[in-house]
Coordinates of C-alpha atoms and ligand atoms in Angstrom, one line a residue:
M1 CA 0.0 0.0 -0.1
K2 CA 1.3 3.5 -0.5
V3 CA 0.5 5.6 3.3
L4 CA 1.3 9.2 3.1
L5 CA 2.0 10.3 6.9
I6 CA 1.5 13.5 7.6
Q7 CA 2.5 15.7 10.4
Q8 CA 0.4 18.1 12.9
D9 CA 0.3 22.2 11.4
M10 CA 1.5 23.7 14.2
G11 CA -0.1 26.8 13.1
T12 CA 2.5 30.0 13.7
R13 CA 6.0 30.2 12.4
E14 CA 6.5 31.9 14.9
A15 CA 9.7 30.7 16.8
Q16 CA 9.0 27.4 16.5
V17 CA 11.5 25.5 14.1
P18 CA 10.1 22.5 12.4
N19 CA 10.8 19.3 14.7
L20 CA 11.8 16.1 13.1
P21 CA 8.6 14.4 13.3
I22 CA 10.3 11.3 15.2
G23 CA 6.6 8.9 15.8
L24 CA 6.3 9.3 11.9
T25 CA 9.8 8.7 11.0
Y26 CA 10.0 4.9 14.0
I27 CA 6.2 4.3 11.9
A28 CA 7.8 4.8 8.3
S29 CA 9.1 2.6 9.5
A30 CA 7.3 -0.4 10.8
L31 CA 5.7 -0.5 7.4
K32 CA 9.0 -1.7 5.2
N33 CA 7.1 -3.6 3.9
H34 CA 4.4 -0.7 2.2
Q35 CA 5.8 2.4 0.5
V36 CA 5.8 5.5 2.7
K37 CA 5.7 8.7 2.3
I38 CA 6.7 11.0 5.3
F39 CA 5.2 14.7 4.8
D40 CA 5.9 16.8 7.3
P41 CA 3.4 20.7 6.5
N42 CA 5.6 23.0 9.4
L43 CA 8.9 23.2 6.5
Y44 CA 6.7 24.7 4.3
P45 CA 5.0 28.6 4.3
L46 CA 1.8 28.9 6.4
S47 CA -0.2 29.8 3.1
S48 CA 1.3 27.4 1.1
A49 CA 1.7 24.5 3.0
M50 CA -2.1 23.3 2.1
D51 CA -1.0 23.5 -1.0
E52 CA 1.7 21.5 -0.7
L53 CA 0.4 18.1 0.4
K54 CA -2.4 19.0 -2.2
N55 CA -0.1 18.7 -4.4
E56 CA 1.9 15.8 -2.5
M57 CA -0.9 14.2 -3.0
Q58 CA -1.6 14.5 -6.1
K59 CA 1.9 13.9 -7.1
F60 CA 2.4 10.2 -4.2
K61 CA -2.2 9.2 -4.9
P62 CA -1.3 7.6 -0.9
D63 CA -4.2 4.8 -1.1
I64 CA -4.1 5.4 3.0
I65 CA -3.3 9.4 5.4
G66 CA -1.8 8.9 8.9
I67 CA -1.3 11.9 11.0
S68 CA 0.6 12.6 14.6
I69 CA -0.8 14.9 16.8
R70 CA 1.6 15.8 18.1
N71 CA 0.9 19.1 20.6
I72 CA -2.9 19.6 22.2
D73 CA -1.4 23.3 23.5
T74 CA 1.4 25.2 24.4
T75 CA 0.4 23.6 28.4
N76 CA 2.3 26.9 29.1
F77 CA -0.2 29.4 30.5
R78 CA 1.6 32.2 29.2
N79 CA 1.6 31.6 25.4
K80 CA -1.7 29.0 25.8
H81 CA -1.8 28.5 22.4
V82 CA -4.8 25.6 20.7
Y83 CA -2.6 23.6 18.2
F84 CA -5.2 21.1 17.7
N85 CA -7.1 23.2 16.1
T86 CA -5.6 22.6 12.5
V87 CA -6.1 18.6 12.5
K88 CA -9.9 19.8 11.4
P89 CA -8.9 22.1 8.1
M90 CA -6.0 19.9 7.5
V91 CA -8.6 16.4 7.1
L92 CA -10.9 18.7 4.8
A93 CA -8.1 19.7 2.1
I94 CA -7.5 15.7 1.8
K95 CA -10.8 14.9 1.8
E96 CA -11.1 17.7 -1.0
I97 CA -8.4 15.9 -2.7
N98 CA -9.6 12.3 -2.1
P99 CA -13.0 12.0 -0.5
E100 CA -12.9 8.4 -0.1
I101 CA -9.3 7.5 1.9
K102 CA -9.2 6.2 4.9
I103 CA -7.3 8.1 7.5
L104 CA -5.8 7.3 10.7
A105 CA -4.7 8.9 13.7
G106 CA -1.8 8.7 15.9
G107 CA 0.5 10.7 18.4
S108 CA 1.6 11.4 21.7
G109 CA -1.7 14.2 21.5
F110 CA -3.8 12.2 20.1
S111 CA -3.3 8.8 22.6
M112 CA -4.3 11.6 25.9
F113 CA -7.7 12.5 24.7
A114 CA -7.8 9.7 21.8
E115 CA -12.2 8.9 22.0
I116 CA -12.8 12.6 22.4
I117 CA -10.4 13.1 18.8
M118 CA -12.8 9.9 17.4
K119 CA -15.8 12.4 18.5
K120 CA -14.7 14.9 17.2
I121 CA -13.4 14.3 13.8
P122 CA -15.9 11.5 12.6
E123 CA -13.2 12.0 9.0
F124 CA -11.0 9.5 11.0
D125 CA -11.3 6.3 10.2
F126 CA -9.3 4.8 13.0
G127 CA -7.4 6.0 16.1
I128 CA -4.7 3.9 16.4
F129 CA -3.3 4.0 20.2
L130 CA 1.2 5.1 22.3
E131 CA 2.8 3.2 20.8
G132 CA 2.4 2.3 16.6
E133 CA 5.0 0.2 15.8
K134 CA 3.6 -3.0 16.3
S135 CA -0.9 -1.8 16.3
T136 CA -0.4 0.1 12.4
P137 CA 1.3 -2.4 10.6
E138 CA -1.1 -5.0 12.0
L139 CA -4.4 -2.5 11.1
L140 CA -3.9 -2.1 8.0
A141 CA -3.5 -6.3 6.3
N142 CA -6.5 -6.0 8.8
L143 CA -8.0 -3.4 7.2
N144 CA -11.5 -5.6 6.9
N145 CA -11.6 -7.2 10.1
P146 CA -9.7 -4.3 12.2
E147 CA -11.8 -5.2 15.8
N148 CA -8.9 -8.2 15.2
V149 CA -6.3 -5.1 15.8
K150 CA -6.3 -4.0 19.7
G151 CA -5.2 -0.3 20.3
I152 CA -7.4 0.7 17.9
F153 CA -9.8 3.2 18.2
M154 CA -12.5 2.4 15.2
R155 CA -16.5 3.1 14.6
K156 CA -18.8 0.7 13.8
N157 CA -22.6 0.8 13.5
N158 CA -21.7 5.0 14.4
Q159 CA -19.9 4.5 17.5
V160 CA -16.7 5.2 18.4
I161 CA -15.5 1.7 19.8
Y162 CA -11.5 0.9 21.6
T163 CA -10.7 -2.9 20.6
G164 CA -9.2 -3.4 24.0
D165 CA -5.7 -2.8 25.4
R166 CA -1.8 -4.4 24.1
P167 CA 1.1 -4.3 25.1
L168 CA 3.7 -2.0 24.5
P169 CA 6.7 -3.2 22.5
E170 CA 10.1 -4.3 22.9
F171 CA 11.2 -1.3 21.8
S172 CA 15.0 -3.2 22.3
E173 CA 13.3 -4.5 19.3
I174 CA 12.4 -2.0 16.9
P175 CA 14.5 -0.8 14.4
M176 CA 16.3 2.1 13.7
P177 CA 13.6 5.3 12.3
E178 CA 12.8 5.7 9.0
T179 CA 15.3 7.6 7.5
A180 CA 16.1 7.3 3.9
T181 CA 15.8 10.0 1.7
E182 CA 12.6 8.1 -0.4
V183 CA 10.4 8.5 2.9
I184 CA 11.7 11.9 4.8
D185 CA 14.3 14.7 3.3
M186 CA 16.2 14.4 7.1
K187 CA 18.5 18.3 4.7
N188 CA 14.7 20.0 6.7
Y189 CA 16.4 18.9 10.7
L190 CA 19.8 20.2 10.3
G191 CA 19.1 23.3 12.0
P192 CA 21.2 25.7 14.5
S193 CA 19.0 24.7 17.5
Y194 CA 19.9 20.7 19.6
N195 CA 16.0 20.2 19.6
I196 CA 15.4 19.4 16.3
I197 CA 16.6 15.6 15.5
G198 CA 15.2 13.3 18.6
I199 CA 17.4 10.2 20.4
Q200 CA 15.7 8.2 22.3
T201 CA 17.4 5.7 24.2
K202 CA 14.6 3.9 26.3
R203 CA 10.7 4.2 27.0
G204 CA 8.9 4.7 30.3
C205 CA 9.6 6.0 32.9
L206 CA 10.0 4.9 36.2
L207 CA 9.4 8.3 38.5
N208 CA 5.7 9.0 38.8
C209 CA 5.8 13.3 39.5
A210 CA 1.6 14.2 40.7
Y211 CA 1.5 16.8 37.2
C212 CA 3.1 14.7 34.1
S213 CA 0.9 12.0 31.9
Y214 CA 4.8 10.5 30.1
P215 CA 3.4 7.7 32.0
N216 CA 0.4 7.2 30.6
L217 CA 2.2 7.5 27.8
N218 CA 5.0 4.4 27.7
G219 CA 4.5 3.6 30.5
R220 CA 6.0 2.5 34.5
Q221 CA 8.1 0.2 33.5
V222 CA 10.8 0.9 31.3
R223 CA 12.6 -0.4 27.6
L224 CA 16.6 -0.2 27.3
R225 CA 17.1 -0.5 23.5
D226 CA 20.4 -1.0 22.9
T227 CA 23.5 0.8 23.7
K228 CA 25.4 0.3 20.2
D229 CA 22.3 0.4 18.8
I230 CA 21.7 4.4 20.2
V231 CA 25.3 5.5 19.3
D232 CA 25.5 3.2 15.8
Q233 CA 22.1 5.6 15.2
I234 CA 23.9 9.2 16.0
E235 CA 26.5 8.4 14.3
Y236 CA 24.8 7.2 11.1
F237 CA 23.0 10.3 11.1
I238 CA 26.3 11.8 11.7
N239 CA 27.7 10.4 8.6
Q240 CA 25.1 10.4 6.3
F241 CA 23.1 13.1 7.2
G242 CA 25.9 16.0 8.9
M243 CA 23.9 16.2 12.0
E244 CA 26.0 18.6 14.4
R245 CA 23.5 18.4 16.9
F246 CA 21.1 16.3 18.5
V247 CA 19.0 15.9 21.7
F248 CA 17.8 12.9 23.5
V249 CA 14.2 12.7 24.1
D250 CA 14.1 10.4 26.9
S251 CA 12.0 11.5 29.4
V252 CA 15.0 11.0 31.8
F253 CA 18.2 10.2 30.6
N254 CA 20.3 9.4 33.2
V255 CA 17.9 6.8 34.9
P256 CA 19.0 4.1 34.8
E257 CA 22.4 5.3 35.1
G258 CA 24.2 2.5 34.0
H259 CA 22.6 2.3 30.0
A260 CA 23.3 6.4 30.0
R261 CA 27.6 5.4 31.5
K262 CA 27.6 2.7 28.4
I263 CA 26.2 5.1 25.4
L264 CA 28.7 8.6 27.1
E265 CA 31.3 5.9 27.5
E266 CA 30.9 4.8 23.5
M267 CA 30.2 8.0 22.5
I268 CA 33.3 8.7 23.3
R269 CA 35.4 6.2 22.2
R270 CA 34.1 6.5 19.3
N271 CA 35.2 10.0 19.5
L272 CA 32.1 11.7 18.3
D273 CA 32.4 15.2 17.4
V274 CA 28.3 16.0 17.8
Q275 CA 26.4 18.2 20.7
F276 CA 23.3 17.4 22.5
G277 CA 20.5 18.3 24.8
V278 CA 19.9 16.1 27.3
W279 CA 17.5 15.4 30.1
C280 CA 18.7 14.3 33.4
H281 CA 16.6 13.5 36.8
M282 CA 18.6 15.2 39.9
K283 CA 18.7 12.3 42.1
G284 CA 21.8 10.1 42.5
I285 CA 23.5 12.9 39.7
T286 CA 27.5 13.2 39.9
E287 CA 30.4 15.6 39.1
E288 CA 32.0 12.7 37.3
F289 CA 28.5 12.7 35.6
L290 CA 28.0 16.1 34.4
E291 CA 32.1 15.8 33.4
L292 CA 30.8 12.3 31.1
L293 CA 28.2 14.4 29.9
K294 CA 30.2 17.4 29.3
K295 CA 33.0 15.0 27.9
A296 CA 29.8 12.6 25.6
G297 CA 29.8 16.8 23.6
A298 CA 26.9 17.8 26.2
V299 CA 25.7 21.3 26.0
Q300 CA 22.6 21.9 27.4
I301 CA 21.6 19.5 31.1
D302 CA 17.3 20.6 32.2
F303 CA 16.9 18.8 35.5
S304 CA 13.0 19.3 35.9
P305 CA 12.6 19.7 39.9
D306 CA 9.4 21.4 39.0
A307 CA 9.2 22.8 43.0
A308 CA 11.5 25.1 44.5
T309 CA 10.4 24.1 48.0
N310 CA 9.7 20.8 50.0
K311 CA 6.1 21.1 50.5
G312 CA 6.2 21.0 46.4
L313 CA 9.2 18.5 45.6
S314 CA 6.4 16.7 48.2
A315 CA 3.9 17.9 46.1
L316 CA 4.6 16.5 43.1
K317 CA 6.4 13.4 44.6
K318 CA 9.7 14.6 43.3
G319 CA 11.4 12.1 45.7
L320 CA 13.7 15.8 45.7
T321 CA 14.2 17.8 48.2
E322 CA 15.5 21.4 48.4
Q323 CA 19.0 20.2 49.1
D324 CA 19.2 18.1 45.5
I325 CA 18.5 20.7 44.4
K326 CA 21.4 22.7 46.2
N327 CA 23.1 19.9 45.8
T328 CA 23.6 20.1 41.7
I329 CA 23.3 24.0 41.1
N330 CA 27.2 23.4 42.9
M331 CA 28.0 20.3 41.4
A332 CA 26.9 22.2 38.0
R333 CA 29.2 25.4 39.2
K334 CA 32.4 23.6 38.3
I335 CA 31.0 22.2 35.1
K336 CA 32.5 25.2 32.8
G337 CA 30.8 26.2 29.4
I338 CA 27.2 24.2 29.1
G339 CA 23.9 25.3 29.7
I340 CA 22.3 24.8 32.8
G341 CA 18.9 24.8 32.8
F342 CA 16.3 23.5 35.9
G343 CA 11.9 24.0 35.3
L344 CA 10.1 25.3 38.2
F345 CA 6.4 26.0 38.3
T346 CA 4.1 28.3 41.3
S347 CA 1.5 28.1 42.4
L348 CA 1.2 24.2 43.6
P349 CA -1.0 23.2 46.5
G350 CA -1.0 24.5 49.4
Y351 CA 1.8 27.4 47.9
N352 CA 1.8 30.3 50.8
L353 CA 3.8 33.8 50.8
T354 CA 7.6 31.8 52.2
D355 CA 7.1 28.4 49.1
T356 CA 5.7 31.6 45.8
I357 CA 9.0 34.2 46.9
K358 CA 11.4 31.3 46.6
T359 CA 9.8 29.9 43.1
L360 CA 10.4 33.7 42.0
I361 CA 13.8 33.7 43.0
L362 CA 15.1 30.8 42.7
P363 CA 15.9 31.6 38.4
F364 CA 18.0 34.2 39.7
K365 CA 20.4 32.6 42.4
I366 CA 20.2 30.2 39.8
Q367 CA 22.2 33.3 37.1
L368 CA 24.2 34.1 39.9
S369 CA 25.0 30.6 40.6
L370 CA 25.9 30.0 36.4
P371 CA 26.4 33.5 35.3
G372 CA 25.7 33.4 31.5
R373 CA 24.5 29.8 31.2
G374 CA 22.2 28.5 34.1
G375 CA 18.4 29.2 33.9
G376 CA 15.4 28.3 35.1
G377 CA 11.9 28.7 33.1
I378 CA 8.5 29.6 36.2
S379 CA 5.4 28.2 34.0
Y380 CA 2.2 26.9 36.1
I381 CA 1.2 23.5 35.6
K382 CA -1.4 22.2 32.5
I383 CA -3.9 19.8 34.5
E384 CA -3.6 16.3 32.3
P385 CA -6.5 13.7 32.0
D386 CA -5.7 10.9 34.4
T387 CA -2.5 12.5 36.8
H388 CA -3.1 13.5 40.3
I389 CA -2.7 16.9 40.0
R390 CA -5.7 16.2 37.9
D391 CA -7.4 14.0 41.4
I392 CA -6.4 17.5 43.1
A393 CA -7.6 20.0 41.1
V394 CA -10.9 17.9 40.4
K395 CA -11.0 17.5 44.6
E396 CA -10.6 20.8 45.6
G397 CA -13.2 22.1 43.0
L398 CA -10.8 23.9 40.6
I399 CA -12.6 21.9 37.6
S400 CA -14.8 19.9 37.4
K401 CA -15.3 16.2 37.6
D402 CA -16.6 15.7 34.3
D403 CA -14.2 17.9 33.0
D404 CA -12.7 16.3 29.6
L405 CA -8.9 19.4 29.8
F406 CA -10.0 18.8 25.9
P407 CA -9.1 22.9 25.2
K408 CA -11.6 24.4 22.3
D409 CA -9.4 27.7 21.8
E410 CA -7.4 29.6 24.7
N411 CA -9.8 30.9 26.7
D412 CA -11.5 27.7 27.4
L413 CA -6.8 27.1 27.6
A414 CA -6.6 28.9 30.4
R415 CA -9.1 27.7 33.3
M416 CA -6.8 24.1 33.1
F417 CA -3.7 24.8 34.8
Y418 CA -3.3 24.5 39.1
R419 CA -4.5 27.5 39.5
P420 CA -6.9 27.4 43.0
Y421 CA -8.3 30.4 42.9
S422 CA -6.8 30.2 47.2
Q423 CA -3.7 31.2 45.9
R424 CA -5.2 34.4 44.0
Y425 CA -2.9 36.5 45.1
L426 CA 0.4 34.1 44.5
N427 CA -1.1 34.6 41.7
M428 CA -1.4 37.5 40.7
L429 CA 2.1 38.3 43.0
A430 CA 4.1 35.9 40.4
D431 CA 2.8 37.3 36.7
G432 CA 3.3 40.6 38.0
F433 CA 7.0 39.3 38.6
L434 CA 7.8 36.5 35.6
G435 CA 5.4 39.4 32.9
M436 CA 8.2 42.1 34.1
F437 CA 11.4 38.9 34.5
E438 CA 10.3 38.8 30.9
R439 CA 10.1 42.5 29.4
V440 CA 13.1 43.9 31.5
L441 CA 15.4 41.8 33.6
K442 CA 15.9 39.1 30.9
P443 CA 16.2 41.1 28.0
T444 CA 19.1 42.8 29.7
A445 CA 20.6 40.1 31.3
V446 CA 20.7 39.0 27.7
F447 CA 22.2 42.3 26.5
V448 CA 25.2 41.9 29.2
F449 CA 26.0 38.9 28.7
R450 CA 26.4 39.1 24.8
T451 CA 28.2 42.3 25.8
L452 CA 30.0 40.3 28.0
A453 CA 30.8 37.3 25.5
R454 CA 32.1 39.9 23.1
I455 CA 34.4 42.1 25.6
K456 CA 35.9 38.3 26.9
G457 CA 35.9 37.5 23.0
K458 CA 34.1 33.6 23.5
K459 CA 30.4 32.9 20.7
S460 CA 27.4 32.9 23.1
A461 CA 24.1 31.6 22.4
Y462 CA 21.0 32.0 23.6
D463 CA 18.9 29.5 24.7
Q464 CA 14.4 30.6 22.9
K465 CA 13.7 27.9 26.2
T466 CA 15.8 28.6 28.9
G467 CA 15.3 32.3 27.7
F468 CA 19.1 32.6 28.8
V469 CA 22.7 32.7 26.9
S470 CA 25.3 30.7 27.3
F471 CA 29.8 31.3 26.6
Q472 CA 29.6 27.6 25.2
K473 CA 31.4 27.6 21.4
T474 CA 28.7 27.2 19.2
K475 CA 28.7 25.4 15.7
K476 CA 29.3 27.1 12.5
Ligands
B12_501 C1 11.2 15.0 23.2 C2 10.1 16.0 23.5 C3 9.7 16.9 23.0 C4 11.2 17.7 22.7 C5 11.0 17.4 21.7 C6 12.3 17.1 20.3 C7 12.3 16.0 19.4 N1 13.1 17.2 18.3 O1 12.0 15.6 19.1 C8 10.9 19.4 23.3 C9 12.0 19.9 23.7 C10 11.1 20.2 21.3 C11 8.9 19.7 22.8 C12 9.2 20.2 22.6 C13 7.3 20.7 22.9 N2 6.9 20.2 23.5 CO1 7.5 17.7 24.1 N3 7.2 16.4 24.4 C14 8.2 15.8 24.5 C15 9.1 14.6 24.9 C16 8.7 14.1 26.4 C17 8.9 12.7 23.1 C18 8.5 13.2 22.9 C19 8.7 11.6 22.2 O2 10.1 12.3 20.5 N4 8.7 10.0 21.9 C20 9.2 10.0 21.0 C21 8.9 9.5 19.5 C22 8.4 8.0 19.2 O3 6.5 9.1 20.2 P1 5.7 10.0 19.7 O4 6.3 10.8 19.1 O5 4.4 10.0 21.2 O6 5.5 9.0 18.9 C23 4.4 7.3 19.1 C24 3.3 7.4 19.0 O7 2.8 8.6 19.3 C25 2.3 6.5 17.5 N5 2.6 7.6 16.2 C26 2.7 9.0 16.7 N6 2.2 9.5 15.5 C27 2.1 8.6 14.9 C28 0.9 8.8 14.0 C29 0.5 7.8 13.4 C30 -0.7 7.7 12.1 C31 -0.1 6.6 13.7 C32 -0.3 4.9 13.5 C33 1.0 6.6 15.3 C34 1.8 6.9 15.8 O8 3.1 5.4 17.8 C35 4.7 6.3 17.8 C36 5.5 5.3 18.0 O9 5.7 4.5 18.7 C37 6.4 14.0 25.3 C38 6.6 13.8 25.8 C39 5.3 12.0 25.4 N7 5.7 11.2 26.2 O10 5.2 11.8 24.1 C40 6.3 16.8 24.9 C41 5.5 16.3 25.0 C42 4.3 15.6 23.6 N8 5.6 17.6 24.5 C43 4.5 18.3 25.0 C44 4.3 19.7 24.2 C45 3.0 20.5 25.0 C46 5.4 20.9 24.0 C47 5.4 22.0 23.7 C48 4.4 23.1 22.9 C49 5.7 22.6 24.7 C50 5.7 24.3 24.2 N9 4.5 25.4 24.8 O11 6.6 24.8 23.4 C51 7.4 21.9 22.6 C52 5.8 21.9 20.5 C53 7.3 21.5 20.4 C54 7.0 21.3 18.5 N10 7.4 21.6 17.7 O12 6.6 20.0 18.6 C55 2.9 17.8 25.1 C56 1.9 17.2 24.2 C57 -0.1 17.9 25.4 C58 -0.4 18.3 24.9 N11 -1.3 18.9 25.7 O13 -0.5 19.2 24.3 C59 3.9 16.6 25.4 C60 2.8 14.7 25.7 C61 4.9 16.4 27.6 C62 3.5 16.7 28.0 N12 2.8 18.1 28.7 O14 2.6 15.6 28.4 N13 8.8 18.1 23.1
SF4_502 S1 8.3 14.1 35.3 FE1 9.6 13.3 33.9 S2 10.9 12.1 35.9 FE2 8.6 12.5 36.1 S3 7.2 11.0 35.7 FE3 6.9 13.3 33.9 S4 8.4 11.5 33.1 FE4 9.6 10.9 34.5

C-alpha cells in the first residue's frame, strides 16, 4: 500500500523550528513492506502548506493517510495556544483531494484524548492508541477486520469503539527510525538548535510525578534499547546527514544510570563530533557524571525539579528535597561552559507567600551561581487527564470531575492550569513578577551577558527555551 504519513501543522511559524517528526519516522520503519512517505507541513509557509499537501497527494497518490497529532496545546499559561485546531482543516483538505481515502490518527496528543478526538473528527476512520509500531502494520493488514487488531479506536454502528489494550512494543526490537531520502528529507532538520533531531534511548519512566502524562503514554516500566544500537544511530546520522546536534528525548536520560553511562562512554570512545541536549533527574547525579556528559558533547543539561520548596517537591512526588537542588547547582558550577536549565512551577498545592517568593527568586540564585549559562523557567501546571494533579484539582473544586480537559480555544485553555482560587493573590504577584522578568530583566540580562561574551572574545548562544545566554562554543 502507499501510505502518506503527515505531521500535524503547528499553525504558527513563529519561534517554532520544525522538529524532526520522530514518531512518524518510527512508524515508517515499521511499515517497511509498504511504500511510505512523510509530509511535514511545518516546513512550508503557513499560507502555502495546505496547497503543498494537496500537491503531494496528487503526486504520490496514497491509498491511506496517517496523521500524527503530537501537541494539543502549549501547556503554557503565559503563552496559551491551541495547536489541535489546525487538524480539522487539514483533514478537510485531504478529503477535498480524495473523499474516499481512509485516514488514521496517532501521536501522544491523540492518545491523551483519543475518544474525544475520534468524536470531534468523524473523518478519522481509525485511531492508533499509544505506541504504534506493532498496531499500525497489523491494522493495514486487517483493514477488513480491524476489530481483530488490539489498541485501535474505530467506528462501528456509528459509535466509536476501542478494540482493547495491547502490551507496549519491545523497544529493543524496534528497528532504527526510517530516514531514507525517498521517505523523509533529513536535510530539512539540520538547523541551529539541538532540539530539532531527537534520539530515543529508552521508553517509559520509572518515576511518578504528580502532573505528568508521560507514564500514561509510554508506561511505568523502562524499556531500554541496546546502547551500541543507539550510538550506531547517532554515528549514522552524523556520517549520513552531517548532523551536528541533537536532543535525547527520553523522559530522563540518567535513569537507569548504567545505561546512560554506557552510551556516553561509547560516544567518547568513538570520538563523535556532536553536541546534544539532555534531561536528567537530580537524584544520584554526580559531578563525575556531569563531566562525562560534557565530554560526550552535552551543551545543555536540563533538570525538572519542578518545585523550589520541600512542600512543593513532596506535593509533586518528585522524590527530591531543596538540598538536592542546591547540590546540583553546586556541582554544575564546577562543570564550565555548559548550559544548565531548571524547570519550575509556582502555585503548587498548599503554597503560601514564602513558597511563592522562594520559587520566584530561585532562577536568580541559579543565574548568580551559573552566570550566563544557568536558567530557571517558571510556569503553572497544565492539568492533563489521568494525572494525580487532576484528582487534587477535582477535590479542591478547581475543575469538575466530568471535565474532559480538552481545550476548545485559548480562553478555554486558561482554566486548565492549576491556579487555585485560594492562591489568587500569590498568582497575581507571580504573574506581575514573571511579566516584568520577560519584558525587562531577561532582555537586560541577555544584553549584559552578550556584551560580556563579546568582550571575552567568546561566542554566545541564546537559548529560546530557557531564555539565557551561554558561552559554550557554537558550531557554524
Ligand atoms: C521530547 C519531547 C519534546 C522535545 C522534542 C524534541 C524532538 N526533536 O523531537 C521538545 C523539547 C523540543 C518538545 C517541545 C514541545 N513539546 Co514536547 N514532548 C516530548 C516528549 C517528552 C517525548 C516525545 C518523543 O520524542 N517521543 C518519542 C516518539 C517516538 O514517540 P511519539 O512521537 O509519541 O510517537 C509514537 C506514538 O505516539 C505513535 N504515533 C505518533 N504519531 C503517529 C501517527 C500515526 C499515523 C500513527 C499510526 C501512530 C503515531 O507511534 C509512535 C511510535 O511509537 C513528549 C511526551 C511523550 N511521552 O510523548 C512531550 C510532549 C509531546 N510535548 C508536549 C508539549 C506541550 C510540547 C511543546 C508544545 C512545549 C512548548 N510549549 O513549547 C513543544 C512543541 C514542539 C513541537 N514543534 O512539536 C506535550 C503535549 C501535551 C499537550 N497537551 O499538547 C507532551 C505530551 C508532554 C506533556 N506535557 O505531557 N517536546
Ligand atoms: S516529569 Fe519526567 S521524571 Fe517525572 S514522571 Fe514525567 S517523565 Fe518521568
